[in-house]
CSV table of N, CA and C in Angstrom, one decimal:
chain,number,residue,atom,x,y,z
N,16,MET,N,66.8,23.5,122.8
N,16,MET,CA,66.0,24.7,122.2
N,16,MET,C,64.5,24.2,121.6
N,17,LYS,N,64.7,23.2,120.7
N,17,LYS,CA,63.5,22.6,120.1
N,17,LYS,C,62.4,22.3,121.4
N,18,ASN,N,63.0,21.6,122.4
N,18,ASN,CA,62.0,21.1,123.5
N,18,ASN,C,61.6,22.4,124.3
N,19,PHE,N,62.2,23.6,124.3
N,19,PHE,CA,61.9,24.8,125.0
N,19,PHE,C,60.7,25.4,124.0
N,20,ARG,N,60.9,25.4,122.7
N,20,ARG,CA,59.8,26.0,121.7
N,20,ARG,C,58.5,25.1,121.9
N,21,LEU,N,58.7,23.8,121.9
N,21,LEU,CA,57.6,23.0,121.9
N,21,LEU,C,56.9,23.0,123.4
N,22,LEU,N,57.6,23.3,124.3
N,22,LEU,CA,56.9,23.6,125.7
N,22,LEU,C,56.1,24.9,125.6
N,23,ALA,N,56.8,26.0,125.0
N,23,ALA,CA,56.1,27.1,125.0
N,23,ALA,C,54.8,27.1,124.0
N,24,ILE,N,54.8,26.4,123.0
N,24,ILE,CA,53.5,26.3,122.3
N,24,ILE,C,52.6,25.6,123.0
N,25,THR,N,53.1,24.6,123.6
N,25,THR,CA,52.0,23.6,124.4
N,25,THR,C,51.4,24.5,125.4
N,26,LEU,N,52.1,25.2,126.2
N,26,LEU,CA,51.8,26.0,127.4
N,26,LEU,C,50.6,27.1,126.8
N,27,SER,N,51.0,27.6,125.8
N,27,SER,CA,50.2,28.8,125.0
N,27,SER,C,48.8,28.0,124.5
N,28,LEU,N,48.9,27.1,124.2
N,28,LEU,CA,47.5,26.3,123.6
N,28,LEU,C,46.8,26.1,124.8
N,29,LEU,N,47.3,25.4,125.8
N,29,LEU,CA,46.6,25.1,127.1
N,29,LEU,C,46.1,26.2,127.7
N,30,THR,N,46.8,27.4,127.8
N,30,THR,CA,46.2,28.6,128.3
N,30,THR,C,45.1,29.2,127.5
N,31,PHE,N,45.2,28.9,126.2
N,31,PHE,CA,44.1,29.4,125.1
N,31,PHE,C,43.0,28.7,125.4
N,32,PHE,N,43.0,27.2,125.4
N,32,PHE,CA,41.8,26.4,125.6
N,32,PHE,C,41.1,26.4,126.8
N,33,SER,N,42.0,26.7,127.9
N,33,SER,CA,41.4,26.8,129.3
N,33,SER,C,40.8,28.0,129.6
N,34,ALA,N,41.2,28.9,128.8
N,34,ALA,CA,40.5,30.3,128.8
N,34,ALA,C,39.3,30.4,128.0
N,35,CYS,N,39.0,29.6,127.0
N,35,CYS,CA,37.7,29.4,126.4
N,35,CYS,C,36.9,28.5,127.1
N,36,LYS,N,35.9,28.9,127.9
N,36,LYS,CA,35.1,27.9,128.6
N,36,LYS,C,33.6,28.1,127.8
N,37,LYS,N,32.8,26.8,127.9
N,37,LYS,CA,31.5,27.0,127.4
N,37,LYS,C,30.6,28.0,128.3
N,38,ASP,N,29.8,28.6,127.4
N,38,ASP,CA,28.9,29.7,128.0
N,38,ASP,C,28.2,28.9,129.0
N,39,ASP,N,27.5,29.8,130.0
N,39,ASP,CA,26.7,29.2,130.9
N,39,ASP,C,25.4,28.8,130.1
N,40,ALA,N,24.4,28.2,130.9
N,40,ALA,CA,23.1,27.8,130.4
N,40,ALA,C,22.6,29.0,129.6
N,41,PRO,N,21.9,28.8,128.4
N,41,PRO,CA,21.2,30.0,127.6
N,41,PRO,C,20.2,30.8,128.7
N,42,ILE,N,20.2,31.9,128.3
N,42,ILE,CA,19.2,32.8,129.1
N,42,ILE,C,17.8,32.6,128.7
N,43,LYS,N,16.9,32.2,129.5
N,43,LYS,CA,15.6,31.8,129.3
N,43,LYS,C,14.8,33.1,129.0
N,44,THR,N,14.2,33.0,127.8
N,44,THR,CA,13.2,34.0,127.4
N,44,THR,C,12.1,34.0,128.1
N,45,LYS,N,11.7,35.2,128.7
N,45,LYS,CA,10.5,35.2,129.7
N,45,LYS,C,9.1,35.2,128.7
N,46,THR,N,8.3,34.4,129.3
N,46,THR,CA,6.9,34.3,128.5
N,46,THR,C,6.2,35.8,128.8
N,47,LYS,N,5.2,36.1,127.8
N,47,LYS,CA,4.5,37.2,128.1
N,47,LYS,C,3.7,37.5,129.5
N,48,SER,N,3.3,36.1,129.9
N,48,SER,CA,2.6,36.1,131.2
N,48,SER,C,3.9,36.5,132.2
N,49,GLU,N,5.0,36.0,132.2
N,49,GLU,CA,6.1,36.2,133.1
N,49,GLU,C,6.6,37.7,133.1
N,50,MET,N,6.4,38.5,131.9
N,50,MET,CA,6.8,39.9,131.7
N,50,MET,C,5.9,40.6,132.3
N,51,ILE,N,4.5,40.4,132.5
N,51,ILE,CA,3.5,41.3,133.0
N,51,ILE,C,3.3,41.1,134.5
N,52,SER,N,3.9,40.1,135.1
N,52,SER,CA,3.5,39.6,136.4
N,52,SER,C,4.5,39.3,137.3
N,53,SER,N,4.3,39.1,138.5
N,53,SER,CA,5.4,38.6,139.4
N,53,SER,C,4.7,38.1,140.7
N,54,THR,N,5.5,37.3,141.4
N,54,THR,CA,5.0,36.6,142.7
N,54,THR,C,4.5,37.7,143.5
N,55,SER,N,5.3,38.8,143.9
N,55,SER,CA,4.9,39.9,144.8
N,55,SER,C,4.1,40.8,144.2
N,56,GLY,N,3.7,40.9,142.7
N,56,GLY,CA,2.7,41.7,142.1
N,56,GLY,C,3.4,42.7,141.3
N,57,LYS,N,3.2,42.7,139.9
N,57,LYS,CA,3.8,43.7,139.2
N,57,LYS,C,2.9,44.7,139.0
N,58,GLN,N,3.3,46.2,139.3
N,58,GLN,CA,2.5,47.1,139.2
N,58,GLN,C,2.4,47.9,137.9
N,59,TRP,N,1.3,48.3,137.5
N,59,TRP,CA,1.1,49.0,136.3
N,59,TRP,C,0.2,50.2,136.5
N,60,LYS,N,0.6,51.4,135.4
N,60,LYS,CA,0.0,52.6,135.6
N,60,LYS,C,-0.4,53.0,134.4
N,61,LEU,N,-1.9,53.5,134.0
N,61,LEU,CA,-2.4,54.0,132.9
N,61,LEU,C,-1.7,55.3,132.5
N,62,VAL,N,-1.0,55.3,131.2
N,62,VAL,CA,-0.3,56.3,130.8
N,62,VAL,C,-1.1,57.0,129.6
N,63,ALA,N,-1.7,56.3,128.8
N,63,ALA,CA,-2.4,56.8,127.5
N,63,ALA,C,-3.7,55.9,127.4
N,64,SER,N,-4.8,56.8,127.0
N,64,SER,CA,-6.1,56.2,126.8
N,64,SER,C,-6.6,57.0,125.6
N,65,THR,N,-7.2,56.3,124.4
N,65,THR,CA,-7.8,57.0,123.4
N,65,THR,C,-9.0,56.3,123.1
N,66,VAL,N,-10.0,56.9,122.3
N,66,VAL,CA,-11.1,56.5,121.8
N,66,VAL,C,-11.2,56.8,120.3
N,67,THR,N,-11.2,56.0,119.6
N,67,THR,CA,-11.4,56.3,118.0
N,67,THR,C,-12.7,56.1,117.4
N,68,TYR,N,-13.4,57.0,117.1
N,68,TYR,CA,-14.9,56.8,116.4
N,68,TYR,C,-14.7,56.7,115.1
N,69,ILE,N,-15.3,55.7,114.5
N,69,ILE,CA,-15.4,55.4,113.0
N,69,ILE,C,-17.0,55.4,112.7
N,70,GLN,N,-17.2,56.4,111.8
N,70,GLN,CA,-18.6,56.8,111.3
N,70,GLN,C,-18.8,57.1,109.9
N,71,ASP,N,-19.5,56.4,109.1
N,71,ASP,CA,-19.5,56.6,107.8
N,71,ASP,C,-18.2,56.7,107.0
N,72,GLY,N,-17.1,55.9,107.4
N,72,GLY,CA,-15.8,56.0,106.8
N,72,GLY,C,-15.1,57.0,107.4
N,73,GLU,N,-15.5,57.9,108.2
N,73,GLU,CA,-14.8,59.0,108.8
N,73,GLU,C,-14.1,58.5,110.2
N,74,THR,N,-13.0,58.9,110.4
N,74,THR,CA,-12.2,58.6,111.8
N,74,THR,C,-12.0,59.6,112.7
N,75,GLU,N,-12.2,59.7,113.9
N,75,GLU,CA,-11.8,60.8,114.7
N,75,GLU,C,-11.3,60.1,115.9
N,76,THR,N,-10.0,60.5,116.5
N,76,THR,CA,-9.5,59.9,117.7
N,76,THR,C,-9.4,61.0,118.7
N,77,ASP,N,-9.9,60.8,120.0
N,77,ASP,CA,-9.8,61.5,121.0
N,77,ASP,C,-9.0,61.0,122.2
N,78,ASN,N,-8.2,61.9,123.0
N,78,ASN,CA,-7.4,61.6,124.1
N,78,ASN,C,-8.4,61.5,125.3
N,79,MET,N,-8.6,60.4,125.8
N,79,MET,CA,-9.4,60.2,126.9
N,79,MET,C,-8.7,60.4,128.2
N,80,LEU,N,-7.3,60.6,128.3
N,80,LEU,CA,-6.7,60.6,129.5
N,80,LEU,C,-7.0,61.9,129.9
N,81,GLU,N,-7.2,63.0,129.1
N,81,GLU,CA,-7.6,64.3,129.9
N,81,GLU,C,-9.0,64.5,130.4
N,82,ASP,N,-9.7,63.4,130.3
N,82,ASP,CA,-11.0,63.3,131.1
N,82,ASP,C,-10.9,62.6,132.4
N,83,TYR,N,-9.8,62.1,132.7
N,83,TYR,CA,-9.5,61.5,134.1
N,83,TYR,C,-9.1,62.5,135.0
N,84,GLU,N,-9.6,62.3,136.3
N,84,GLU,CA,-9.2,63.2,137.2
N,84,GLU,C,-7.6,62.7,137.9
N,85,ALA,N,-7.0,63.7,138.5
N,85,ALA,CA,-5.6,63.3,138.9
N,85,ALA,C,-5.6,62.1,139.9
N,86,CYS,N,-6.8,62.0,140.9
N,86,CYS,CA,-6.9,60.8,141.6
N,86,CYS,C,-7.0,59.6,141.2
N,87,GLU,N,-7.3,59.4,139.8
N,87,GLU,CA,-7.6,58.3,138.9
N,87,GLU,C,-6.3,58.0,138.4
N,88,LEU,N,-5.4,58.9,137.9
N,88,LEU,CA,-4.3,58.7,137.2
N,88,LEU,C,-3.1,58.0,137.8
N,89,ASP,N,-3.4,58.1,139.2
N,89,ASP,CA,-2.2,57.4,140.2
N,89,ASP,C,-2.6,55.9,140.4
N,90,ASP,N,-3.7,55.5,140.0
N,90,ASP,CA,-4.1,54.1,140.3
N,90,ASP,C,-3.2,53.0,140.0
N,91,LEU,N,-3.0,52.1,140.7
N,91,LEU,CA,-2.2,50.8,140.1
N,91,LEU,C,-2.9,49.7,139.9
N,92,TYR,N,-2.5,49.0,138.9
N,92,TYR,CA,-3.1,47.8,138.3
N,92,TYR,C,-2.1,46.8,138.6
N,93,ILE,N,-2.3,45.7,139.5
N,93,ILE,CA,-1.3,44.9,139.9
N,93,ILE,C,-1.7,43.4,139.5
N,94,MET,N,-0.6,42.7,138.9
N,94,MET,CA,-0.9,41.4,138.3
N,94,MET,C,0.0,40.5,138.8
N,95,PHE,N,-0.4,39.6,139.5
N,95,PHE,CA,0.6,38.5,140.1
N,95,PHE,C,0.7,37.3,139.3
N,96,ALA,N,1.9,36.6,139.7
N,96,ALA,CA,2.1,35.4,138.8
N,96,ALA,C,1.1,34.4,139.0
N,97,ASP,N,0.3,34.2,140.1
N,97,ASP,CA,-0.7,33.2,140.3
N,97,ASP,C,-2.1,33.4,139.5
N,98,LYS,N,-2.1,34.4,138.8
N,98,LYS,CA,-3.1,35.0,137.9
N,98,LYS,C,-4.0,35.7,138.6
N,99,LYS,N,-3.9,36.1,139.7
N,99,LYS,CA,-4.8,37.2,140.6
N,99,LYS,C,-4.4,38.7,140.1
N,100,TYR,N,-5.3,39.4,140.3
N,100,TYR,CA,-5.3,40.7,139.6
N,100,TYR,C,-6.0,41.7,140.8
N,101,GLU,N,-5.3,42.9,141.0
N,101,GLU,CA,-5.9,43.8,141.9
N,101,GLU,C,-5.9,45.4,141.3
N,102,GLU,N,-6.7,46.2,141.6
N,102,GLU,CA,-6.8,47.6,141.3
N,102,GLU,C,-6.8,48.3,142.5
N,103,ARG,N,-5.9,48.9,142.7
N,103,ARG,CA,-5.7,49.7,144.0
N,103,ARG,C,-5.4,51.2,143.8
N,104,GLU,N,-6.1,52.0,144.8
N,104,GLU,CA,-6.0,53.5,144.8
N,104,GLU,C,-4.5,53.9,144.7
N,105,GLY,N,-4.1,54.8,144.1
N,105,GLY,CA,-2.8,55.4,144.2
N,105,GLY,C,-2.5,56.2,145.5
N,106,ALA,N,-1.5,57.1,145.6
N,106,ALA,CA,-1.4,58.0,146.8
N,106,ALA,C,-2.4,59.0,146.9
N,107,SER,N,-3.0,59.5,145.7
N,107,SER,CA,-4.2,60.3,145.9
N,107,SER,C,-5.5,59.7,145.9
N,108,LYS,N,-6.4,60.0,146.7
N,108,LYS,CA,-7.8,59.3,146.4
N,108,LYS,C,-8.7,60.4,146.1
N,109,CYS,N,-9.6,59.9,145.3
N,109,CYS,CA,-10.8,60.7,144.8
N,109,CYS,C,-11.8,61.0,146.1
N,110,ASP,N,-11.9,60.1,147.0
N,110,ASP,CA,-12.7,60.2,148.1
N,110,ASP,C,-11.8,59.8,149.2
N,111,PRO,N,-11.5,60.4,150.4
N,111,PRO,CA,-10.9,59.8,151.4
N,111,PRO,C,-11.2,58.7,152.1
N,112,THR,N,-12.5,58.5,152.0
N,112,THR,CA,-12.9,57.3,152.6
N,112,THR,C,-13.0,56.0,151.7
N,113,ASP,N,-12.6,56.1,150.4
N,113,ASP,CA,-12.4,55.0,149.5
N,113,ASP,C,-11.3,53.9,150.2
N,114,SER,N,-11.7,52.8,149.8
N,114,SER,CA,-10.9,51.6,150.2
N,114,SER,C,-9.8,51.6,149.2
N,115,ASP,N,-8.5,51.3,149.9
N,115,ASP,CA,-7.3,51.1,148.9
N,115,ASP,C,-7.5,50.2,147.7
N,116,LEU,N,-8.2,49.1,148.1
N,116,LEU,CA,-8.6,48.0,147.1
N,116,LEU,C,-9.8,48.4,146.4
N,117,MET,N,-9.6,48.6,145.1
N,117,MET,CA,-11.0,48.9,144.3
N,117,MET,C,-11.6,47.8,143.6
N,118,ASN,N,-10.8,47.0,143.3
N,118,ASN,CA,-11.2,45.8,142.5
N,118,ASN,C,-10.4,44.7,142.5
N,119,SER,N,-10.8,43.3,142.6
N,119,SER,CA,-9.8,42.3,142.4
N,119,SER,C,-10.5,41.2,141.8
N,120,GLY,N,-9.8,40.4,141.0
N,120,GLY,CA,-10.3,39.3,140.3
N,120,GLY,C,-9.1,38.5,139.8
N,121,THR,N,-9.2,37.8,138.6
N,121,THR,CA,-8.0,37.2,138.0
N,121,THR,C,-7.8,37.6,136.6
N,122,TRP,N,-6.6,37.2,136.0
N,122,TRP,CA,-6.3,37.4,134.8
N,122,TRP,C,-5.7,36.3,134.0
N,123,GLU,N,-5.6,36.5,132.6
N,123,GLU,CA,-4.9,35.4,131.9
N,123,GLU,C,-4.9,35.9,130.4
N,124,LEU,N,-3.9,35.4,129.8
N,124,LEU,CA,-3.5,35.5,128.5
N,124,LEU,C,-4.2,34.3,127.8
N,125,ARG,N,-4.9,34.6,126.5
N,125,ARG,CA,-5.6,33.6,125.8
N,125,ARG,C,-5.2,33.7,124.3
N,126,ASN,N,-5.5,32.8,123.7
N,126,ASN,CA,-5.5,32.8,122.1
N,126,ASN,C,-4.0,33.1,121.5
N,127,ASN,N,-3.1,32.4,122.0
N,127,ASN,CA,-1.6,32.6,121.7
N,127,ASN,C,-1.3,33.9,122.2
N,128,ASP,N,-1.6,34.5,123.4
N,128,ASP,CA,-1.2,35.8,124.0
N,128,ASP,C,-1.8,36.9,123.2
N,129,THR,N,-2.9,36.7,122.4
N,129,THR,CA,-3.5,37.8,121.6
N,129,THR,C,-4.6,38.5,122.3
N,130,GLU,N,-5.1,37.9,123.5
N,130,GLU,CA,-6.2,38.4,124.3
N,130,GLU,C,-5.6,38.6,125.8
N,131,LEU,N,-6.0,39.5,126.3
N,131,LEU,CA,-5.8,39.7,127.9
N,131,LEU,C,-7.0,39.9,128.5
N,132,VAL,N,-7.4,38.8,129.4
N,132,VAL,CA,-8.8,38.7,129.8
N,132,VAL,C,-8.7,38.9,131.4
N,133,PHE,N,-9.5,39.7,131.8
N,133,PHE,CA,-9.8,39.9,133.3
N,133,PHE,C,-11.2,39.5,133.7
N,134,THR,N,-11.2,38.7,134.8
N,134,THR,CA,-12.6,38.3,135.3
N,134,THR,C,-12.6,39.0,136.6
N,135,VAL,N,-13.7,39.9,136.8
N,135,VAL,CA,-13.9,40.7,137.9
N,135,VAL,C,-15.4,40.5,138.2
N,136,ASN,N,-15.7,40.0,139.5
N,136,ASN,CA,-17.0,39.7,139.9
N,136,ASN,C,-17.6,39.0,139.1
N,137,GLY,N,-17.2,37.8,138.4
N,137,GLY,CA,-17.8,37.1,137.4
N,137,GLY,C,-18.0,37.6,136.0
N,138,ASN,N,-17.5,38.8,135.8
N,138,ASN,CA,-17.6,39.5,134.5
N,138,ASN,C,-16.3,39.3,133.9
N,139,GLU,N,-16.2,39.0,132.5
N,139,GLU,CA,-15.0,38.9,131.8
N,139,GLU,C,-14.8,40.1,130.9
N,140,LEU,N,-13.6,40.8,131.2
N,140,LEU,CA,-13.3,42.0,130.3
N,140,LEU,C,-12.0,41.4,129.4
N,141,VAL,N,-12.3,41.4,128.1
N,141,VAL,CA,-11.5,40.8,127.0
N,141,VAL,C,-10.8,42.0,126.4
N,142,TYR,N,-9.7,42.0,126.2
N,142,TYR,CA,-8.9,43.0,125.5
N,142,TYR,C,-7.9,42.3,124.4
N,143,LYS,N,-8.0,42.9,123.3
N,143,LYS,CA,-7.0,42.6,122.4
N,143,LYS,C,-5.6,43.1,122.6
N,144,VAL,N,-4.6,42.2,122.7
N,144,VAL,CA,-3.2,42.6,123.0
N,144,VAL,C,-2.5,43.2,121.7
N,145,LEU,N,-2.0,44.5,121.9
N,145,LEU,CA,-1.3,45.1,120.9
N,145,LEU,C,0.0,45.1,121.1
N,146,GLU,N,0.4,45.2,122.4
N,146,GLU,CA,1.8,45.0,122.9
N,146,GLU,C,2.1,44.5,124.1
N,147,ILE,N,3.3,43.8,124.4
N,147,ILE,CA,3.2,43.3,125.7
N,147,ILE,C,4.8,43.3,125.9
N,148,SER,N,5.4,44.0,126.9
N,148,SER,CA,6.9,43.9,127.1
N,148,SER,C,7.0,43.9,128.6
N,149,GLU,N,8.1,43.9,129.2
N,149,GLU,CA,8.3,43.9,130.5
N,149,GLU,C,8.0,45.4,131.1
N,150,SER,N,8.0,46.4,130.2
N,150,SER,CA,7.7,47.8,130.7
N,150,SER,C,6.5,48.4,130.2
N,151,SER,N,5.7,47.7,129.2
N,151,SER,CA,4.6,48.3,128.7
N,151,SER,C,3.3,47.2,128.2
N,152,ILE,N,2.2,47.7,128.4
N,152,ILE,CA,1.3,46.7,127.9
N,152,ILE,C,0.3,47.8,127.3
N,153,LYS,N,0.0,47.6,126.0
N,153,LYS,CA,-1.0,48.2,125.0
N,153,LYS,C,-2.2,47.3,124.8
N,154,VAL,N,-3.5,47.7,125.0
N,154,VAL,CA,-4.5,46.9,124.7
N,154,VAL,C,-5.6,47.6,124.1
N,155,GLU,N,-6.6,46.9,123.4
N,155,GLU,CA,-7.6,47.7,122.5
N,155,GLU,C,-8.8,46.7,122.9
N,156,ASP,N,-9.8,47.7,122.9
N,156,ASP,CA,-11.2,47.0,122.9
N,156,ASP,C,-12.2,47.8,122.0
N,157,SER,N,-13.0,47.0,121.5
N,157,SER,CA,-13.9,47.7,120.3
N,157,SER,C,-15.4,47.4,120.7
N,158,LEU,N,-16.3,48.4,120.3
N,158,LEU,CA,-17.6,48.4,120.3
N,158,LEU,C,-18.1,48.7,118.9
N,159,THR,N,-19.1,47.9,118.4
N,159,THR,CA,-20.0,48.3,117.4
N,159,THR,C,-21.3,48.5,117.7
N,160,LEU,N,-21.6,50.0,117.3
N,160,LEU,CA,-23.1,50.4,117.7
N,160,LEU,C,-24.1,49.7,116.8
N,161,ALA,N,-25.4,50.0,117.1
N,161,ALA,CA,-26.5,49.4,116.3
N,161,ALA,C,-26.5,50.0,115.1
N,162,ASP,N,-26.0,51.2,114.9
N,162,ASP,CA,-26.2,51.7,113.6
N,162,ASP,C,-24.9,51.6,112.7
N,163,GLY,N,-24.1,50.6,113.2
N,163,GLY,CA,-22.8,50.2,112.2
N,163,GLY,C,-21.7,51.1,112.8
N,164,ASP,N,-21.7,52.2,113.6
N,164,ASP,CA,-20.6,52.9,113.9
N,164,ASP,C,-19.8,52.3,114.9
N,165,LYS,N,-18.5,52.5,115.1
N,165,LYS,CA,-17.6,51.5,115.8
N,165,LYS,C,-16.8,52.4,116.7
N,166,LEU,N,-16.7,52.2,118.1
N,166,LEU,CA,-15.7,52.8,118.9
N,166,LEU,C,-14.6,51.7,119.2
N,167,ILE,N,-13.3,52.4,119.2
N,167,ILE,CA,-12.2,51.5,119.5
N,167,ILE,C,-11.4,52.2,120.8
N,168,PHE,N,-11.4,51.7,121.7
N,168,PHE,CA,-10.7,52.1,122.8
N,168,PHE,C,-9.2,51.5,123.1
N,169,THR,N,-8.2,52.4,123.2
N,169,THR,CA,-6.9,51.8,123.1
N,169,THR,C,-6.2,52.6,124.4
N,170,GLU,N,-5.5,51.4,125.2
N,170,GLU,CA,-5.0,51.8,126.6
N,170,GLU,C,-3.6,51.4,126.7
N,171,THR,N,-2.7,52.2,127.2
N,171,THR,CA,-1.4,51.8,127.4
N,171,THR,C,-1.0,52.0,128.8
N,172,TYR,N,-0.4,51.1,129.4
N,172,TYR,CA,0.1,50.9,130.7
N,172,TYR,C,1.6,50.8,131.0
N,173,LYS,N,2.1,51.5,131.8
N,173,LYS,CA,3.7,51.3,131.9
N,173,LYS,C,4.0,50.9,133.4
N,174,ALA,N,4.9,49.8,133.5
N,174,ALA,CA,5.5,49.1,134.6
N,174,ALA,C,5.9,50.2,135.6
N,175,GLN,N,5.9,50.0,136.9
N,175,GLN,CA,6.1,51.0,137.8
N,175,GLN,C,7.3,50.6,138.6
């Protein structure tokens, strides 16, 4: 009887330890570059755009999205893993003769992922990164006028 009890305990322990296997390799956290791009091109669409005016300490924010035409709101911004960038017409075109490819160039994240930089036709467009996730990009650009007034442009893009 003692042997039977010892055998039962041994089998129970063997079953317990064989059921507990080590976890697979830890899941690799994606970099911000990997979140916003893909080999085949990750598509983004503008969903929010505001401009904030700062004048003499007073602040006023306007929704810029309502100034866009419907044919502009479906445009796609495509970011490739090889750091290439394309801006393409969406399903509706403002002018039927427009090319599908509106702009192309390169992109990169700089300064510890705090800046998103697009280079189009040799010109750099530098945006301050407010948020980056797999589903959303929120950036900001600002302009200080000669009289000291300031304009802050904020745009949010959603993954498609």
